[in-house]
PDB file of C-alpha atoms in Angstrom:
ATOM      1  CA  MET R   1      93.400 145.542  60.064  1.00 45.00           C
ATOM      2  CA  ALA R   2      96.336 146.615  62.103  1.00 48.00           C
ATOM      3  CA  ASN R   3      94.406 146.674  65.261  1.00 52.00           C
ATOM      4  CA  THR R   4      92.880 143.088  64.593  1.00 48.00           C
ATOM      5  CA  GLU R   5      96.364 141.678  63.686  1.00 50.00           C
ATOM      6  CA  ASP R   6      97.669 143.292  67.291  1.00 52.00           C
ATOM      7  CA  LYS R   7      94.934 141.625  69.173  1.00 51.00           C
ATOM      8  CA  ALA R   8      95.116 138.266  67.992  1.00 50.00           C
ATOM      9  CA  PRO R   9      98.650 137.482  69.603  1.00 52.00           C
ATOM     10  CA  SER R  10      97.438 138.711  72.785  1.00 53.00           C
ATOM     11  CA  LYS R  11      94.528 136.432  73.123  1.00 53.00           C
ATOM     12  CA  GLU R  12      96.829 133.538  72.181  1.00 53.00           C
ATOM     13  CA  ASN R  13      99.249 134.391  74.884  1.00 54.00           C
ATOM     14  CA  THR R  14      96.397 134.769  77.430  1.00 56.00           C
ATOM     15  CA  SER R  15      95.081 131.145  76.650  1.00 58.00           C
ATOM     16  CA  SER R  16      98.650 129.701  76.575  1.00 64.00           C
ATOM     17  CA  TRP R  17      99.464 131.015  80.138  1.00 62.00           C
ATOM     18  CA  LYS R  18      96.004 129.705  81.388  1.00 65.00           C
ATOM     19  CA  ASP R  19      96.716 126.494  79.967  1.00 62.00           C
ATOM     20  CA  SER R  20      99.930 126.075  81.598  1.00 64.00           C
ATOM     21  CA  ILE R  21      98.110 126.075  84.791  1.00 69.00           C
ATOM     22  CA  TYR R  22      95.228 124.127  83.995  1.00 66.00           C
ATOM     23  CA  ASN R  23      94.503 122.501  80.515  1.00 67.00           C
ATOM     24  CA  PRO R  24      91.071 121.611  79.958  1.00 67.00           C
ATOM     25  CA  ARG R  25      91.741 119.647  76.742  1.00 66.00           C
ATOM     26  CA  THR R  26      94.058 117.234  78.451  1.00 66.00           C
ATOM     27  CA  GLY R  27      92.875 117.755  82.047  1.00 62.00           C
ATOM     28  CA  GLU R  28      96.520 118.591  83.054  1.00 70.00           C
ATOM     29  CA  LEU R  29      97.069 120.578  86.286  1.00 67.00           C
ATOM     30  CA  MET R  30     100.469 122.331  85.997  1.00 68.00           C
ATOM     31  CA  GLY R  31     101.879 119.951  83.308  1.00 67.00           C
ATOM     32  CA  ARG R  32     100.539 116.753  85.160  1.00 72.00           C
ATOM     33  CA  THR R  33      97.408 114.625  85.072  1.00 76.00           C
ATOM     34  CA  ALA R  34      95.605 113.480  88.154  1.00 76.00           C
ATOM     35  CA  SER R  35      97.208 110.045  87.902  1.00 79.00           C
ATOM     36  CA  SER R  36     100.632 111.652  87.636  1.00 80.00           C
ATOM     37  CA  TRP R  37     100.098 113.998  90.818  1.00 82.00           C
ATOM     38  CA  ALA R  38      98.788 110.722  92.742  1.00 86.00           C
ATOM     39  CA  LEU R  39     101.876 108.957  91.774  1.00 87.00           C
ATOM     40  CA  ILE R  40     104.539 111.645  92.786  1.00 87.00           C
ATOM     41  CA  LEU R  41     102.573 112.254  96.015  1.00 90.00           C
ATOM     42  CA  LEU R  42     102.631 108.803  96.816  1.00 93.00           C
ATOM     43  CA  PHE R  43     106.399 108.479  96.120  1.00 92.00           C
ATOM     44  CA  TYR R  44     107.213 111.378  98.566  1.00 92.00           C
ATOM     45  CA  LEU R  45     104.904 109.979 101.038  1.00 94.00           C
ATOM     46  CA  VAL R  46     106.640 106.714 101.210  1.00 94.00           C
ATOM     47  CA  PHE R  47     110.052 108.373 101.042  1.00 95.00           C
ATOM     48  CA  TYR R  48     109.625 110.623 103.865  1.00 95.00           C
ATOM     49  CA  CYS R  49     107.921 107.835 106.065  1.00 96.00           C
ATOM     50  CA  PHE R  50     111.088 105.691 105.408  1.00 96.00           C
ATOM     51  CA  LEU R  51     113.452 108.603 106.312  1.00 96.00           C
ATOM     52  CA  ALA R  52     111.333 109.432 109.720  1.00 96.00           C
ATOM     53  CA  GLY R  53     111.418 105.762 110.340  1.00 95.00           C
ATOM     54  CA  MET R  54     115.267 105.318 109.861  1.00 95.00           C
ATOM     55  CA  PHE R  55     115.733 108.421 112.073  1.00 96.00           C
ATOM     56  CA  ALA R  56     113.372 107.075 114.814  1.00 95.00           C
ATOM     57  CA  LEU R  57     115.384 103.543 114.532  1.00 94.00           C
ATOM     58  CA  THR R  58     118.575 105.443 114.969  1.00 93.00           C
ATOM     59  CA  MET R  59     117.599 107.395 117.904  1.00 92.00           C
ATOM     60  CA  TRP R  60     116.144 104.401 119.650  1.00 90.00           C
ATOM     61  CA  VAL R  61     119.397 102.488 119.243  1.00 88.00           C
ATOM     62  CA  LEU R  62     121.333 105.394 120.484  1.00 84.00           C
ATOM     63  CA  LEU R  63     119.125 105.812 123.535  1.00 83.00           C
ATOM     64  CA  PHE R  64     119.323 102.041 124.244  1.00 80.00           C
ATOM     65  CA  THR R  65     123.189 102.148 124.490  1.00 79.00           C
ATOM     66  CA  LEU R  66     123.128 105.010 126.861  1.00 77.00           C
ATOM     67  CA  ASP R  67     123.452 104.678 130.775  1.00 74.00           C
ATOM     68  CA  ASP R  68     120.989 106.669 133.004  1.00 72.00           C
ATOM     69  CA  TYR R  69     123.612 106.777 135.619  1.00 73.00           C
ATOM     70  CA  VAL R  70     126.934 107.225 134.123  1.00 74.00           C
ATOM     71  CA  PRO R  71     127.884 108.836 130.759  1.00 71.00           C
ATOM     72  CA  LYS R  72     129.377 106.507 128.344  1.00 69.00           C
ATOM     73  CA  TYR R  73     132.296 108.711 127.402  1.00 69.00           C
ATOM     74  CA  ARG R  74     133.797 110.743 130.215  1.00 66.00           C
ATOM     75  CA  ASP R  75     137.400 111.119 128.953  1.00 64.00           C
ATOM     76  CA  ARG R  76     136.914 114.505 127.354  1.00 63.00           C
ATOM     77  CA  VAL R  77     136.154 116.076 130.897  1.00 66.00           C
ATOM     78  CA  PRO R  78     138.667 114.794 133.207  1.00 79.00           C
ATOM     79  CA  TYR R  79     139.085 117.910 135.315  1.00 88.00           C
ATOM     80  CA  PRO R  80     136.567 120.460 136.718  1.00 91.00           C
ATOM     81  CA  GLY R  81     136.078 124.090 135.622  1.00 91.00           C
ATOM     82  CA  LEU R  82     135.680 126.779 138.151  1.00 93.00           C
ATOM     83  CA  VAL R  83     132.610 129.061 138.336  1.00 94.00           C
ATOM     84  CA  ILE R  84     131.668 132.051 140.429  1.00 95.00           C
ATOM     85  CA  ARG R  85     128.596 133.322 141.851  1.00 95.00           C
ATOM     86  CA  PRO R  86     127.309 135.810 141.243  1.00 94.00           C
ATOM     87  CA  ASN R  87     126.952 134.691 137.768  1.00 90.00           C
ATOM     88  CA  SER R  88     128.915 137.678 136.407  1.00 91.00           C
ATOM     89  CA  LEU R  89     132.516 138.018 135.220  1.00 94.00           C
ATOM     90  CA  ASP R  90     132.225 141.703 135.407  1.00 95.00           C
ATOM     91  CA  ILE R  91     130.918 143.082 139.081  1.00 95.00           C
ATOM     92  CA  SER R  92     130.598 146.616 138.968  1.00 95.00           C
ATOM     93  CA  PHE R  93     128.506 148.639 141.632  1.00 95.00           C
ATOM     94  CA  ASN R  94     128.332 151.849 143.795  1.00 95.00           C
ATOM     95  CA  LYS R  95     128.327 150.868 147.426  1.00 93.00           C
ATOM     96  CA  SER R  96     126.483 154.041 148.210  1.00 92.00           C
ATOM     97  CA  ASP R  97     123.441 153.030 146.006  1.00 93.00           C
ATOM     98  CA  PRO R  98     121.641 149.567 147.060  1.00 93.00           C
ATOM     99  CA  LEU R  99     119.955 149.422 143.383  1.00 94.00           C
ATOM    100  CA  LYS R 100     123.370 149.052 141.925  1.00 92.00           C
ATOM    101  CA  TYR R 101     124.326 145.928 143.720  1.00 94.00           C
ATOM    102  CA  ALA R 102     120.737 144.295 144.477  1.00 95.00           C
ATOM    103  CA  GLN R 103     121.282 141.974 141.431  1.00 95.00           C
ATOM    104  CA  TYR R 104     124.320 140.528 142.870  1.00 96.00           C
ATOM    105  CA  VAL R 105     122.733 140.261 146.512  1.00 96.00           C
ATOM    106  CA  GLN R 106     119.623 138.578 145.055  1.00 96.00           C
ATOM    107  CA  HIS R 107     121.540 136.101 142.978  1.00 96.00           C
ATOM    108  CA  LEU R 108     123.819 135.044 146.044  1.00 96.00           C
ATOM    109  CA  GLU R 109     120.777 134.750 148.228  1.00 96.00           C
ATOM    110  CA  LYS R 110     118.782 132.728 145.857  1.00 95.00           C
ATOM    111  CA  PHE R 111     121.892 130.488 144.944  1.00 95.00           C
ATOM    112  CA  LEU R 112     122.415 129.528 148.733  1.00 95.00           C
ATOM    113  CA  GLU R 113     118.890 128.637 149.605  1.00 94.00           C
ATOM    114  CA  ARG R 114     119.794 125.010 148.538  1.00 92.00           C
ATOM    115  CA  TYR R 115     122.423 125.287 151.349  1.00 94.00           C
ATOM    116  CA  ASN R 116     120.097 126.176 154.067  1.00 93.00           C
ATOM    117  CA  ASP R 117     119.839 123.881 157.221  1.00 89.00           C
ATOM    118  CA  SER R 118     116.208 123.080 156.279  1.00 88.00           C
ATOM    119  CA  ALA R 119     117.336 121.804 152.765  1.00 86.00           C
ATOM    120  CA  GLN R 120     120.198 119.791 154.277  1.00 85.00           C
ATOM    121  CA  GLU R 121     118.448 117.820 156.818  1.00 83.00           C
ATOM    122  CA  LYS R 122     118.054 114.812 154.752  1.00 83.00           C
ATOM    123  CA  ASN R 123     121.882 114.455 154.499  1.00 87.00           C
ATOM    124  CA  GLU R 124     124.077 112.875 156.811  1.00 85.00           C
ATOM    125  CA  ASN R 125     127.291 113.882 158.433  1.00 88.00           C
ATOM    126  CA  CYS R 126     130.508 112.546 157.202  1.00 90.00           C
ATOM    127  CA  ILE R 127     134.146 112.098 158.387  1.00 91.00           C
ATOM    128  CA  SER R 128     136.229 115.342 157.382  1.00 91.00           C
ATOM    129  CA  GLY R 129     139.271 114.625 155.091  1.00 91.00           C
ATOM    130  CA  GLU R 130     138.415 111.322 153.712  1.00 93.00           C
ATOM    131  CA  PHE R 131     136.604 110.412 150.498  1.00 94.00           C
ATOM    132  CA  TYR R 132     132.989 109.321 151.110  1.00 93.00           C
ATOM    133  CA  LEU R 133     133.288 106.136 149.034  1.00 92.00           C
ATOM    134  CA  GLN R 134     129.820 104.189 148.489  1.00 90.00           C
ATOM    135  CA  ASP R 135     130.180 100.735 146.861  1.00 85.00           C
ATOM    136  CA  GLY R 136     127.571  99.079 145.252  1.00 82.00           C
ATOM    137  CA  PRO R 137     125.516  98.708 141.926  1.00 79.00           C
ATOM    138  CA  ILE R 138     125.591 101.869 139.636  1.00 75.00           C
ATOM    139  CA  SER R 139     121.720 102.079 140.236  1.00 74.00           C
ATOM    140  CA  MET R 140     122.228 102.404 144.091  1.00 83.00           C
ATOM    141  CA  VAL R 141     120.866 105.636 145.658  1.00 87.00           C
ATOM    142  CA  ARG R 142     123.915 107.433 147.075  1.00 89.00           C
ATOM    143  CA  ARG R 143     124.030 109.625 150.309  1.00 91.00           C
ATOM    144  CA  ALA R 144     125.270 113.126 150.357  1.00 92.00           C
ATOM    145  CA  CYS R 145     127.311 114.829 152.908  1.00 93.00           C
ATOM    146  CA  PRO R 146     125.734 118.228 154.067  1.00 92.00           C
ATOM    147  CA  PHE R 147     127.360 121.753 153.438  1.00 93.00           C
ATOM    148  CA  ARG R 148     125.527 124.267 155.271  1.00 91.00           C
ATOM    149  CA  ARG R 149     125.820 127.901 154.433  1.00 93.00           C
ATOM    150  CA  ALA R 150     126.759 128.963 157.601  1.00 93.00           C
ATOM    151  CA  LEU R 151     130.335 127.602 157.025  1.00 94.00           C
ATOM    152  CA  LEU R 152     130.656 130.606 154.469  1.00 95.00           C
ATOM    153  CA  SER R 153     131.072 132.757 157.629  1.00 93.00           C
ATOM    154  CA  PHE R 154     130.676 136.358 156.649  1.00 93.00           C
ATOM    155  CA  CYS R 155     129.633 135.483 153.070  1.00 95.00           C
ATOM    156  CA  SER R 156     126.936 133.276 154.175  1.00 95.00           C
ATOM    157  CA  GLY R 157     124.203 135.890 153.912  1.00 94.00           C
ATOM    158  CA  LEU R 158     123.121 135.108 157.537  1.00 93.00           C
ATOM    159  CA  SER R 159     124.764 137.888 159.426  1.00 92.00           C
ATOM    160  CA  ASP R 160     125.260 140.248 156.569  1.00 93.00           C
ATOM    161  CA  THR R 161     122.374 140.150 154.216  1.00 94.00           C
ATOM    162  CA  ASN R 162     124.283 142.392 151.744  1.00 96.00           C
ATOM    163  CA  TYR R 163     127.241 140.140 151.330  1.00 96.00           C
ATOM    164  CA  GLY R 164     129.778 143.006 151.988  1.00 95.00           C
ATOM    165  CA  TYR R 165     128.573 145.024 148.836  1.00 96.00           C
ATOM    166  CA  GLN R 166     127.266 147.989 150.825  1.00 95.00           C
ATOM    167  CA  GLU R 167     130.579 148.505 152.503  1.00 94.00           C
ATOM    168  CA  GLY R 168     132.468 148.076 149.314  1.00 94.00           C
ATOM    169  CA  LYS R 169     133.898 144.654 150.303  1.00 95.00           C
ATOM    170  CA  PRO R 170     131.942 142.249 148.057  1.00 96.00           C
ATOM    171  CA  CYS R 171     131.887 138.599 148.341  1.00 96.00           C
ATOM    172  CA  VAL R 172     132.128 135.975 145.652  1.00 97.00           C
ATOM    173  CA  ILE R 173     131.262 132.281 145.986  1.00 97.00           C
ATOM    174  CA  LEU R 174     133.324 129.790 143.885  1.00 97.00           C
ATOM    175  CA  LYS R 175     132.381 125.982 143.200  1.00 95.00           C
ATOM    176  CA  MET R 176     133.801 123.409 140.992  1.00 94.00           C
ATOM    177  CA  ASN R 177     131.901 121.736 138.272  1.00 93.00           C
ATOM    178  CA  ARG R 178     130.703 118.216 138.971  1.00 91.00           C
ATOM    179  CA  ILE R 179     132.892 115.304 137.474  1.00 90.00           C
ATOM    180  CA  ILE R 180     131.522 111.869 138.301  1.00 88.00           C
ATOM    181  CA  GLY R 181     133.993 109.642 140.194  1.00 88.00           C
ATOM    182  CA  LEU R 182     136.575 112.686 140.505  1.00 91.00           C
ATOM    183  CA  LYS R 183     138.962 111.870 143.576  1.00 92.00           C
ATOM    184  CA  PRO R 184     141.516 114.655 143.670  1.00 93.00           C
ATOM    185  CA  ASP R 185     145.028 113.913 145.004  1.00 91.00           C
ATOM    186  CA  GLY R 186     146.514 116.412 147.744  1.00 91.00           C
ATOM    187  CA  GLU R 187     144.489 118.785 149.535  1.00 93.00           C
ATOM    188  CA  PRO R 188     142.663 121.113 147.029  1.00 95.00           C
ATOM    189  CA  TYR R 189     141.875 124.783 148.175  1.00 96.00           C
ATOM    190  CA  ILE R 190     141.078 127.982 146.274  1.00 96.00           C
ATOM    191  CA  ASN R 191     143.560 130.738 145.809  1.00 95.00           C
ATOM    192  CA  CYS R 192     142.854 134.193 144.458  1.00 95.00           C
ATOM    193  CA  THR R 193     145.141 136.737 143.264  1.00 93.00           C
ATOM    194  CA  VAL R 194     144.682 140.402 142.040  1.00 92.00           C
ATOM    195  CA  LYS R 195     146.702 141.708 138.879  1.00 83.00           C
ATOM    196  CA  LYS R 196     147.886 144.938 140.311  1.00 75.00           C
ATOM    197  CA  ASP R 197     151.157 146.445 141.881  1.00 73.00           C
ATOM    198  CA  HIS R 198     150.218 145.628 145.546  1.00 74.00           C
ATOM    199  CA  PRO R 199     147.996 142.963 146.700  1.00 83.00           C
ATOM    200  CA  ILE R 200     144.417 143.078 148.155  1.00 89.00           C
ATOM    201  CA  GLN R 201     143.683 141.116 151.434  1.00 92.00           C
ATOM    202  CA  MET R 202     141.029 138.644 150.954  1.00 95.00           C
ATOM    203  CA  TYR R 203     139.260 136.661 153.479  1.00 95.00           C
ATOM    204  CA  TYR R 204     138.552 132.762 152.627  1.00 96.00           C
ATOM    205  CA  SER R 205     135.628 130.505 154.142  1.00 95.00           C
ATOM    206  CA  PRO R 206     135.524 127.845 155.175  1.00 93.00           C
ATOM    207  CA  ASN R 207     138.974 126.637 156.377  1.00 88.00           C
ATOM    208  CA  ASN R 208     140.910 129.247 154.545  1.00 90.00           C
ATOM    209  CA  GLY R 209     139.493 127.992 151.165  1.00 93.00           C
ATOM    210  CA  GLN R 210     140.074 124.296 151.552  1.00 94.00           C
ATOM    211  CA  ILE R 211     137.734 122.018 149.806  1.00 95.00           C
ATOM    212  CA  ASP R 212     137.169 118.833 151.956  1.00 94.00           C
ATOM    213  CA  LYS R 213     137.513 115.499 150.354  1.00 94.00           C
ATOM    214  CA  MET R 214     134.471 114.191 152.048  1.00 94.00           C
ATOM    215  CA  PHE R 215     132.331 115.715 149.159  1.00 95.00           C
ATOM    216  CA  PHE R 216     134.189 113.324 146.792  1.00 94.00           C
ATOM    217  CA  PRO R 217     133.578 111.275 144.575  1.00 92.00           C
ATOM    218  CA  TYR R 218     130.170 112.378 142.930  1.00 92.00           C
ATOM    219  CA  TYR R 219     128.302 109.433 141.501  1.00 90.00           C
ATOM    220  CA  GLY R 220     125.952 111.299 139.044  1.00 87.00           C
ATOM    221  CA  LYS R 221     122.863 113.178 139.012  1.00 86.00           C
ATOM    222  CA  LYS R 222     120.319 110.323 139.264  1.00 85.00           C
ATOM    223  CA  ALA R 223     122.212 108.272 141.860  1.00 86.00           C
ATOM    224  CA  HIS R 224     123.309 111.187 143.839  1.00 89.00           C
ATOM    225  CA  GLU R 225     120.280 113.222 143.777  1.00 87.00           C
ATOM    226  CA  ASN R 226     120.827 115.365 147.007  1.00 89.00           C
ATOM    227  CA  TYR R 227     124.461 115.992 146.205  1.00 93.00           C
ATOM    228  CA  LEU R 228     125.449 119.843 146.287  1.00 92.00           C
ATOM    229  CA  GLN R 229     129.047 121.013 145.581  1.00 93.00           C
ATOM    230  CA  PRO R 230     131.226 122.422 148.321  1.00 95.00           C
ATOM    231  CA  LEU R 231     131.634 126.119 148.359  1.00 96.00           C
ATOM    232  CA  VAL R 232     134.403 128.333 149.034  1.00 97.00           C
ATOM    233  CA  ALA R 233     133.559 132.002 149.652  1.00 97.00           C
ATOM    234  CA  VAL R 234     135.993 134.841 149.082  1.00 97.00           C
ATOM    235  CA  LYS R 235     135.535 138.417 150.619  1.00 96.00           C
ATOM    236  CA  LEU R 236     137.389 140.907 148.839  1.00 95.00           C
ATOM    237  CA  LEU R 237     138.882 143.570 151.384  1.00 95.00           C
ATOM    238  CA  ILE R 238     138.868 146.429 148.878  1.00 94.00           C
ATOM    239  CA  THR R 239     140.244 149.892 150.182  1.00 92.00           C
ATOM    240  CA  LYS R 240     139.496 153.257 149.286  1.00 92.00           C
ATOM    241  CA  GLU R 241     142.481 153.709 147.269  1.00 91.00           C
ATOM    242  CA  ASP R 242     141.389 151.067 144.849  1.00 91.00           C
ATOM    243  CA  TYR R 243     137.792 152.563 144.347  1.00 93.00           C
ATOM    244  CA  ASN R 244     137.084 153.531 140.790  1.00 92.00           C
ATOM    245  CA  LYS R 245     139.589 151.071 139.580  1.00 91.00           C
ATOM    246  CA  GLU R 246     138.805 147.635 137.732  1.00 91.00           C
ATOM    247  CA  LEU R 247     140.508 145.047 139.323  1.00 93.00           C
ATOM    248  CA  THR R 248     141.185 141.797 137.501  1.00 93.00           C
ATOM    249  CA  VAL R 249     141.059 138.663 139.982  1.00 95.00           C
ATOM    250  CA  GLU R 250     141.965 135.243 139.061  1.00 94.00           C
ATOM    251  CA  CYS R 251     141.256 132.358 141.376  1.00 95.00           C
ATOM    252  CA  ARG R 252     142.647 128.793 140.823  1.00 95.00           C
ATOM    253  CA  ILE R 253     142.314 125.317 142.457  1.00 95.00           C
ATOM    254  CA  ASP R 254     145.843 124.730 143.991  1.00 95.00           C
ATOM    255  CA  GLY R 255     147.288 121.992 146.153  1.00 93.00           C
ATOM    256  CA  SER R 256     146.244 118.946 144.129  1.00 93.00           C
ATOM    257  CA  ASN R 257     146.498 117.252 140.754  1.00 91.00           C
ATOM    258  CA  LEU R 258     143.717 119.094 139.240  1.00 92.00           C
ATOM    259  CA  ARG R 259     144.828 121.157 136.095  1.00 90.00           C
ATOM    260  CA  ASN R 260     144.405 124.929 136.184  1.00 90.00           C
ATOM    261  CA  ASN R 261     147.002 126.135 133.551  1.00 87.00           C
ATOM    262  CA  ASP R 262     145.634 124.936 130.416  1.00 84.00           C
ATOM    263  CA  GLU R 263     145.920 127.816 127.923  1.00 82.00           C
ATOM    264  CA  ARG R 264     143.299 126.224 125.615  1.00 83.00           C
ATOM    265  CA  ASP R 265     140.603 126.446 128.332  1.00 84.00           C
ATOM    266  CA  LYS R 266     140.522 129.469 130.557  1.00 85.00           C
ATOM    267  CA  PHE R 267     137.976 128.067 132.860  1.00 87.00           C
ATOM    268  CA  LEU R 268     139.840 124.746 133.519  1.00 90.00           C
ATOM    269  CA  GLY R 269     140.518 124.851 137.349  1.00 92.00           C
ATOM    270  CA  ARG R 270     140.419 128.623 137.272  1.00 94.00           C
ATOM    271  CA  VAL R 271     138.272 131.552 136.614  1.00 95.00           C
ATOM    272  CA  THR R 272     139.202 135.235 136.072  1.00 94.00           C
ATOM    273  CA  PHE R 273     136.712 138.122 136.688  1.00 95.00           C
ATOM    274  CA  ARG R 274     136.833 141.854 137.214  1.00 95.00           C
ATOM    275  CA  VAL R 275     135.388 143.939 139.985  1.00 95.00           C
ATOM    276  CA  LYS R 276     134.822 147.539 140.325  1.00 94.00           C
ATOM    277  CA  VAL R 277     133.651 149.653 143.352  1.00 95.00           C
ATOM    278  CA  VAL R 278     132.405 153.061 143.064  1.00 94.00           C
ATOM    279  CA  GLU R 279     131.827 155.273 146.189  1.00 85.00           C
TER     280      GLU R 279
END
C-alpha cells in the first residue's frame, strides 16, 4: 500500500508538467491556444513593422536635411587640431637596428606617396602668401594647390630614405586637421620645444615651418576632392648626450589667431609626443 501511494503523486506531477507544455484536452501550447498565439504574433509583427517604418522615416528626414558639401553645424570645431606622422605619440627606437625603426620609416613613406609629383600634376600653381578664394555655387568643383614632398627637404624621403632614423636624428611631419572655410589671420607656423634643461636644435621645412596661406580655405571633401593639407617637417637633431633619454616634444601653431592653449583639448592647435633614441 505504501508503494502504491508513493507512485501516484509522481504520475500526477509528470502529467501536470507535460500539460504545461501541451495540453491535449484543450489544445493549448504553453498555455495558449493556436488562435491566441496567432493574434499575439500578429500584434508583434505589426508593432515592429511600425517601429521600423518610424525609424526609416526619421532617417530619411534627417538625411534629407543634410548637405553633401558643407556640414550643417560647424560651430563646435572652429579651430584645427595638430597631428604628427608617423602616427605614434611614443617614438622609441635603436638607431643601430633598422628593424626597430622600420615601422616609422614605412609609415612616413606611405603617407608621403600622395605628395609625389605624379599625384600633384592635376593641381595648379597658386600665388604664395594669398588665400586661394574660389567663389561660386557650393557644388562647384574647387581646384587645389600642389604641395610637393620635395619641399620637406631632408625629411622628404627623396635624399634620405630612412628619414634620419638611422643617424638618430628622426624626422616627424606635422599637419593641421581640415576645417571648412578656415582662413587664419597672421602668418601661421609650427614651433616645437623640448621639455628639458637645455634645448635641442631642430630643422624645419619648408620655410622654417611656415604654413602658406594659399592652401586656405578648404571647401570640403566632395567639392575639394584633390586637396591635400600643407605639411611641416621637423628634424630633431638629437645628440649623443640625449641618447637613452625620453624627450618630451611639444609642437604648436603660432603666429596666428588659431588657438593652441585650450586645457580641455590637448590636441587643439598643438600636439605633444615623446622621442627616445637608443644607440
